[in-house]
Amino acid sequence: MTSISYGTADGMKTRECSGGGHPAGWKTSDGKLWFSTIKGAVMIDPENIRINRQAPPVTIEAVTVDGEAFDPLQPATLAAGKTSFDFQFAGLSFIAPEKVTYQYKLEGFDRDWVEAGTRREAFYTNIPPGDYRFRVMASNNDGVWNETGAAFDFRLDPHFHQTYWFYLLCAAALGLIAWQLYLMRVRRMREQFSAVLQERNRIAREIHDTLAQGFAGISVQLELVARMIRAQAQEAAQTHLDQARILVRTSLAEARRSVWDLRSHALESGGLPEALSETITRLTAGTPAQAKVQISGAARALSPVVENNLLRIGQEAVTNAIKHAAAQHILVELSFNGPRVRLAVRDDGRGFAAHNNQRPSATDGHFGLFGMRERAEQIGGKLIVNSAPGSGTEIICEVKLGD
């Protein structure tokens, strides 16, 4: 059921009706409706009611954003940060203009039309950035709507942190952080693998420089024992057997220290000069080789790492001279010259073709040279090998010490 409201705009002298002492309304036999007012009776003939079918034109009169006026007939681009929007509009009707009603909608923000009644103003605050169209429609006193209405287009620019570029940069930054974390994890895994590999190589070097050399000495002693037994030199054989037992005990002790990366037994009881003399004496005992150790310069305290690696280099060089070069004379020189220490091992053995510009490897039959060069690099030194077939061998390791 619908109702129609009439007032002074429709020709009534007053909108105030009366009742109580007489009926407020009456319908006559001819269908007309009569109503009493304080200024007399009013009659309405339902059969002759005229419908206003002229939709009222509507226009947007003013657009104000944060106190700044904009032309409602021209699209506008608004700077970022605008918060208060005021739209004023009006509909034109010569019949009951006070009965013109309105609907408005901000496309891009409102889902449905907003019923404004006779109010001719719309307010919005804090809308997000984007493209918008403000639309308004008006209806006349008989509810006929101007559905075309009026519109105002505008764009509200975003702040930088509200743009797609900012989101892309954030995504790229997050991706970069994730990539860096991945690289850090890969780097950490490589470092761990490298540490394991270095430890493996260290143990291999230590075993080579302790067990292998020790058992090489034992082999020499046992060969001499075998020859003496065949020559019925039992007393001399007993001496070499005793020496072999000493080598076994020493090699086992060195193997334990190598596994735990401890200093050499010889270094525990003295400095590098004493350890060199003791080790070389032990290695050459009972062999045809004669070894001599010379110390020059003012001896200075060395770090345990430098001492241990120089001792192992000298031990390897002497072992090679005895086992492979069949040297008769071996000279070991340890010289201290200010901030440098120099270890040189020379022999008169058979020699070999040395190439200092070619790095030896553990797979080409020169594991000893490979280990010596690694030890020299570990303490920041340089290893030089001078040798030629039939001309003996000279191995030099020079290390620059800290202040």
PDB file of N, CA, C and O in Angstrom, residues 269-309:
ATOM      1  N   SER A 269     108.448 -31.426  24.880  1.00  0.00           N
ATOM      2  CA  SER A 269     109.586 -31.431  25.802  1.00  0.00           C
ATOM      3  C   SER A 269     110.614 -30.359  25.474  1.00  0.00           C
ATOM      4  O   SER A 269     111.618 -30.231  26.174  1.00  0.00           O
ATOM      5  N   GLY A 270     110.396 -29.570  24.426  1.00  0.00           N
ATOM      6  CA  GLY A 270     111.352 -28.532  24.069  1.00  0.00           C
ATOM      7  C   GLY A 270     110.862 -27.715  22.904  1.00  0.00           C
ATOM      8  O   GLY A 270     109.741 -27.866  22.442  1.00  0.00           O
ATOM      9  N   GLY A 271     111.725 -26.824  22.387  1.00  0.00           N
ATOM     10  CA  GLY A 271     111.364 -25.978  21.268  1.00  0.00           C
ATOM     11  C   GLY A 271     111.603 -26.677  19.945  1.00  0.00           C
ATOM     12  O   GLY A 271     111.938 -27.867  19.872  1.00  0.00           O
ATOM     13  N   LEU A 272     111.438 -25.909  18.854  1.00  0.00           N
ATOM     14  CA  LEU A 272     111.586 -26.473  17.519  1.00  0.00           C
ATOM     15  C   LEU A 272     113.002 -26.991  17.244  1.00  0.00           C
ATOM     16  O   LEU A 272     113.149 -28.086  16.676  1.00  0.00           O
ATOM     17  N   PRO A 273     114.068 -26.281  17.615  1.00  0.00           N
ATOM     18  CA  PRO A 273     115.413 -26.820  17.351  1.00  0.00           C
ATOM     19  C   PRO A 273     115.635 -28.186  18.005  1.00  0.00           C
ATOM     20  O   PRO A 273     116.149 -29.114  17.372  1.00  0.00           O
ATOM     21  N   GLU A 274     115.231 -28.308  19.280  1.00  0.00           N
ATOM     22  CA  GLU A 274     115.413 -29.580  19.976  1.00  0.00           C
ATOM     23  C   GLU A 274     114.551 -30.674  19.345  1.00  0.00           C
ATOM     24  O   GLU A 274     114.982 -31.832  19.205  1.00  0.00           O
ATOM     25  N   ALA A 275     113.314 -30.311  18.972  1.00  0.00           N
ATOM     26  CA  ALA A 275     112.418 -31.302  18.379  1.00  0.00           C
ATOM     27  C   ALA A 275     112.953 -31.796  17.037  1.00  0.00           C
ATOM     28  O   ALA A 275     112.870 -32.988  16.715  1.00  0.00           O
ATOM     29  N   LEU A 276     113.522 -30.898  16.243  1.00  0.00           N
ATOM     30  CA  LEU A 276     114.109 -31.302  14.961  1.00  0.00           C
ATOM     31  C   LEU A 276     115.259 -32.282  15.182  1.00  0.00           C
ATOM     32  O   LEU A 276     115.366 -33.322  14.516  1.00  0.00           O
ATOM     33  N   SER A 277     116.140 -31.935  16.123  1.00  0.00           N
ATOM     34  CA  SER A 277     117.301 -32.803  16.385  1.00  0.00           C
ATOM     35  C   SER A 277     116.859 -34.179  16.860  1.00  0.00           C
ATOM     36  O   SER A 277     117.355 -35.214  16.384  1.00  0.00           O
ATOM     37  N   GLU A 278     115.880 -34.209  17.788  1.00  0.00           N
ATOM     38  CA  GLU A 278     115.426 -35.495  18.316  1.00  0.00           C
ATOM     39  C   GLU A 278     114.751 -36.333  17.234  1.00  0.00           C
ATOM     40  O   GLU A 278     115.012 -37.529  17.106  1.00  0.00           O
ATOM     41  N   THR A 279     113.881 -35.695  16.438  1.00  0.00           N
ATOM     42  CA  THR A 279     113.147 -36.426  15.405  1.00  0.00           C
ATOM     43  C   THR A 279     114.075 -36.975  14.341  1.00  0.00           C
ATOM     44  O   THR A 279     113.956 -38.134  13.914  1.00  0.00           O
ATOM     45  N   ILE A 280     115.036 -36.170  13.898  1.00  0.00           N
ATOM     46  CA  ILE A 280     115.949 -36.599  12.822  1.00  0.00           C
ATOM     47  C   ILE A 280     116.883 -37.688  13.332  1.00  0.00           C
ATOM     48  O   ILE A 280     117.216 -38.643  12.607  1.00  0.00           O
ATOM     49  N   THR A 281     117.320 -37.566  14.589  1.00  0.00           N
ATOM     50  CA  THR A 281     118.161 -38.627  15.162  1.00  0.00           C
ATOM     51  C   THR A 281     117.406 -39.951  15.193  1.00  0.00           C
ATOM     52  O   THR A 281     117.943 -41.011  14.866  1.00  0.00           O
ATOM     53  N   ARG A 282     116.121 -39.873  15.574  1.00  0.00           N
ATOM     54  CA  ARG A 282     115.313 -41.081  15.620  1.00  0.00           C
ATOM     55  C   ARG A 282     115.095 -41.667  14.233  1.00  0.00           C
ATOM     56  O   ARG A 282     115.127 -42.888  14.043  1.00  0.00           O
ATOM     57  N   LEU A 283     114.887 -40.817  13.231  1.00  0.00           N
ATOM     58  CA  LEU A 283     114.613 -41.301  11.888  1.00  0.00           C
ATOM     59  C   LEU A 283     115.833 -41.932  11.223  1.00  0.00           C
ATOM     60  O   LEU A 283     115.710 -42.877  10.435  1.00  0.00           O
ATOM     61  N   THR A 284     117.001 -41.413  11.534  1.00  0.00           N
ATOM     62  CA  THR A 284     118.214 -41.896  10.864  1.00  0.00           C
ATOM     63  C   THR A 284     118.939 -42.980  11.650  1.00  0.00           C
ATOM     64  O   THR A 284     119.945 -43.530  11.172  1.00  0.00           O
ATOM     65  N   ALA A 285     118.446 -43.284  12.854  1.00  0.00           N
ATOM     66  CA  ALA A 285     119.121 -44.292  13.672  1.00  0.00           C
ATOM     67  C   ALA A 285     119.122 -45.639  12.944  1.00  0.00           C
ATOM     68  O   ALA A 285     118.072 -46.110  12.503  1.00  0.00           O
ATOM     69  N   GLY A 286     120.282 -46.246  12.821  1.00  0.00           N
ATOM     70  CA  GLY A 286     120.405 -47.554  12.205  1.00  0.00           C
ATOM     71  C   GLY A 286     120.347 -47.540  10.698  1.00  0.00           C
ATOM     72  O   GLY A 286     120.272 -48.604  10.083  1.00  0.00           O
ATOM     73  N   THR A 287     120.340 -46.356  10.073  1.00  0.00           N
ATOM     74  CA  THR A 287     120.310 -46.271   8.616  1.00  0.00           C
ATOM     75  C   THR A 287     121.673 -45.796   8.116  1.00  0.00           C
ATOM     76  O   THR A 287     122.461 -45.219   8.879  1.00  0.00           O
ATOM     77  N   PRO A 288     121.960 -45.983   6.840  1.00  0.00           N
ATOM     78  CA  PRO A 288     123.255 -45.509   6.309  1.00  0.00           C
ATOM     79  C   PRO A 288     123.353 -43.997   6.267  1.00  0.00           C
ATOM     80  O   PRO A 288     124.458 -43.447   6.109  1.00  0.00           O
ATOM     81  N   ALA A 289     122.237 -43.304   6.402  1.00  0.00           N
ATOM     82  CA  ALA A 289     122.254 -41.852   6.259  1.00  0.00           C
ATOM     83  C   ALA A 289     122.824 -41.188   7.502  1.00  0.00           C
ATOM     84  O   ALA A 289     122.571 -41.614   8.631  1.00  0.00           O
ATOM     85  N   GLN A 290     123.609 -40.142   7.270  1.00  0.00           N
ATOM     86  CA  GLN A 290     124.153 -39.333   8.345  1.00  0.00           C
ATOM     87  C   GLN A 290     123.510 -37.949   8.259  1.00  0.00           C
ATOM     88  O   GLN A 290     123.570 -37.293   7.213  1.00  0.00           O
ATOM     89  N   ALA A 291     122.897 -37.548   9.351  1.00  0.00           N
ATOM     90  CA  ALA A 291     122.166 -36.279   9.360  1.00  0.00           C
ATOM     91  C   ALA A 291     122.829 -35.300  10.306  1.00  0.00           C
ATOM     92  O   ALA A 291     123.404 -35.679  11.339  1.00  0.00           O
ATOM     93  N   LYS A 292     122.728 -34.030   9.936  1.00  0.00           N
ATOM     94  CA  LYS A 292     123.303 -32.956  10.739  1.00  0.00           C
ATOM     95  C   LYS A 292     122.290 -31.814  10.813  1.00  0.00           C
ATOM     96  O   LYS A 292     121.666 -31.459   9.813  1.00  0.00           O
ATOM     97  N   VAL A 293     122.132 -31.251  12.000  1.00  0.00           N
ATOM     98  CA  VAL A 293     121.208 -30.145  12.218  1.00  0.00           C
ATOM     99  C   VAL A 293     122.011 -28.911  12.596  1.00  0.00           C
ATOM    100  O   VAL A 293     122.837 -28.954  13.510  1.00  0.00           O
ATOM    101  N   GLN A 294     121.763 -27.804  11.889  1.00  0.00           N
ATOM    102  CA  GLN A 294     122.438 -26.539  12.162  1.00  0.00           C
ATOM    103  C   GLN A 294     121.384 -25.474  12.484  1.00  0.00           C
ATOM    104  O   GLN A 294     120.399 -25.331  11.759  1.00  0.00           O
ATOM    105  N   ILE A 295     121.619 -24.735  13.571  1.00  0.00           N
ATOM    106  CA  ILE A 295     120.724 -23.659  13.987  1.00  0.00           C
ATOM    107  C   ILE A 295     121.506 -22.357  13.895  1.00  0.00           C
ATOM    108  O   ILE A 295     122.633 -22.268  14.403  1.00  0.00           O
ATOM    109  N   SER A 296     120.933 -21.352  13.237  1.00  0.00           N
ATOM    110  CA  SER A 296     121.595 -20.057  13.104  1.00  0.00           C
ATOM    111  C   SER A 296     120.618 -18.942  13.431  1.00  0.00           C
ATOM    112  O   SER A 296     119.404 -19.104  13.305  1.00  0.00           O
ATOM    113  N   GLY A 297     121.175 -17.799  13.852  1.00  0.00           N
ATOM    114  CA  GLY A 297     120.339 -16.658  14.208  1.00  0.00           C
ATOM    115  C   GLY A 297     119.826 -16.763  15.634  1.00  0.00           C
ATOM    116  O   GLY A 297     120.016 -17.770  16.318  1.00  0.00           O
ATOM    117  N   ALA A 298     119.220 -15.685  16.091  1.00  0.00           N
ATOM    118  CA  ALA A 298     118.671 -15.636  17.448  1.00  0.00           C
ATOM    119  C   ALA A 298     117.317 -16.334  17.459  1.00  0.00           C
ATOM    120  O   ALA A 298     116.351 -15.843  16.874  1.00  0.00           O
ATOM    121  N   ALA A 299     117.285 -17.486  18.112  1.00  0.00           N
ATOM    122  CA  ALA A 299     116.040 -18.247  18.157  1.00  0.00           C
ATOM    123  C   ALA A 299     114.968 -17.453  18.899  1.00  0.00           C
ATOM    124  O   ALA A 299     115.252 -16.763  19.873  1.00  0.00           O
ATOM    125  N   ARG A 300     113.780 -17.545  18.411  1.00  0.00           N
ATOM    126  CA  ARG A 300     112.651 -16.844  19.030  1.00  0.00           C
ATOM    127  C   ARG A 300     111.484 -17.804  19.182  1.00  0.00           C
ATOM    128  O   ARG A 300     111.414 -18.829  18.507  1.00  0.00           O
ATOM    129  N   ALA A 301     110.602 -17.445  20.087  1.00  0.00           N
ATOM    130  CA  ALA A 301     109.449 -18.303  20.332  1.00  0.00           C
ATOM    131  C   ALA A 301     108.503 -18.257  19.129  1.00  0.00           C
ATOM    132  O   ALA A 301     108.212 -17.195  18.585  1.00  0.00           O
ATOM    133  N   LEU A 302     108.065 -19.444  18.714  1.00  0.00           N
ATOM    134  CA  LEU A 302     107.134 -19.553  17.598  1.00  0.00           C
ATOM    135  C   LEU A 302     105.793 -20.053  18.117  1.00  0.00           C
ATOM    136  O   LEU A 302     105.700 -20.694  19.162  1.00  0.00           O
ATOM    137  N   SER A 303     104.759 -19.773  17.356  1.00  0.00           N
ATOM    138  CA  SER A 303     103.433 -20.268  17.739  1.00  0.00           C
ATOM    139  C   SER A 303     103.409 -21.785  17.595  1.00  0.00           C
ATOM    140  O   SER A 303     104.140 -22.361  16.779  1.00  0.00           O
ATOM    141  N   PRO A 304     102.574 -22.468  18.375  1.00  0.00           N
ATOM    142  CA  PRO A 304     102.497 -23.933  18.273  1.00  0.00           C
ATOM    143  C   PRO A 304     102.179 -24.421  16.866  1.00  0.00           C
ATOM    144  O   PRO A 304     102.698 -25.452  16.433  1.00  0.00           O
ATOM    145  N   VAL A 305     101.331 -23.675  16.146  1.00  0.00           N
ATOM    146  CA  VAL A 305     100.963 -24.097  14.793  1.00  0.00           C
ATOM    147  C   VAL A 305     102.178 -24.044  13.875  1.00  0.00           C
ATOM    148  O   VAL A 305     102.430 -24.976  13.094  1.00  0.00           O
ATOM    149  N   VAL A 306     102.966 -22.961  13.955  1.00  0.00           N
ATOM    150  CA  VAL A 306     104.155 -22.823  13.100  1.00  0.00           C
ATOM    151  C   VAL A 306     105.182 -23.884  13.459  1.00  0.00           C
ATOM    152  O   VAL A 306     105.771 -24.540  12.588  1.00  0.00           O
ATOM    153  N   GLU A 307     105.406 -24.088  14.753  1.00  0.00           N
ATOM    154  CA  GLU A 307     106.389 -25.085  15.182  1.00  0.00           C
ATOM    155  C   GLU A 307     106.014 -26.481  14.690  1.00  0.00           C
ATOM    156  O   GLU A 307     106.854 -27.212  14.141  1.00  0.00           O
ATOM    157  N   ASN A 308     104.743 -26.843  14.885  1.00  0.00           N
ATOM    158  CA  ASN A 308     104.321 -28.194  14.522  1.00  0.00           C
ATOM    159  C   ASN A 308     104.426 -28.422  13.016  1.00  0.00           C
ATOM    160  O   ASN A 308     104.905 -29.474  12.569  1.00  0.00           O
ATOM    161  N   ASN A 309     104.020 -27.447  12.213  1.00  0.00           N
ATOM    162  CA  ASN A 309     104.060 -27.627  10.762  1.00  0.00           C
ATOM    163  C   ASN A 309     105.499 -27.624  10.231  1.00  0.00           C
ATOM    164  O   ASN A 309     105.818 -28.399   9.325  1.00  0.00           O
TER     165      ASN A 309
END
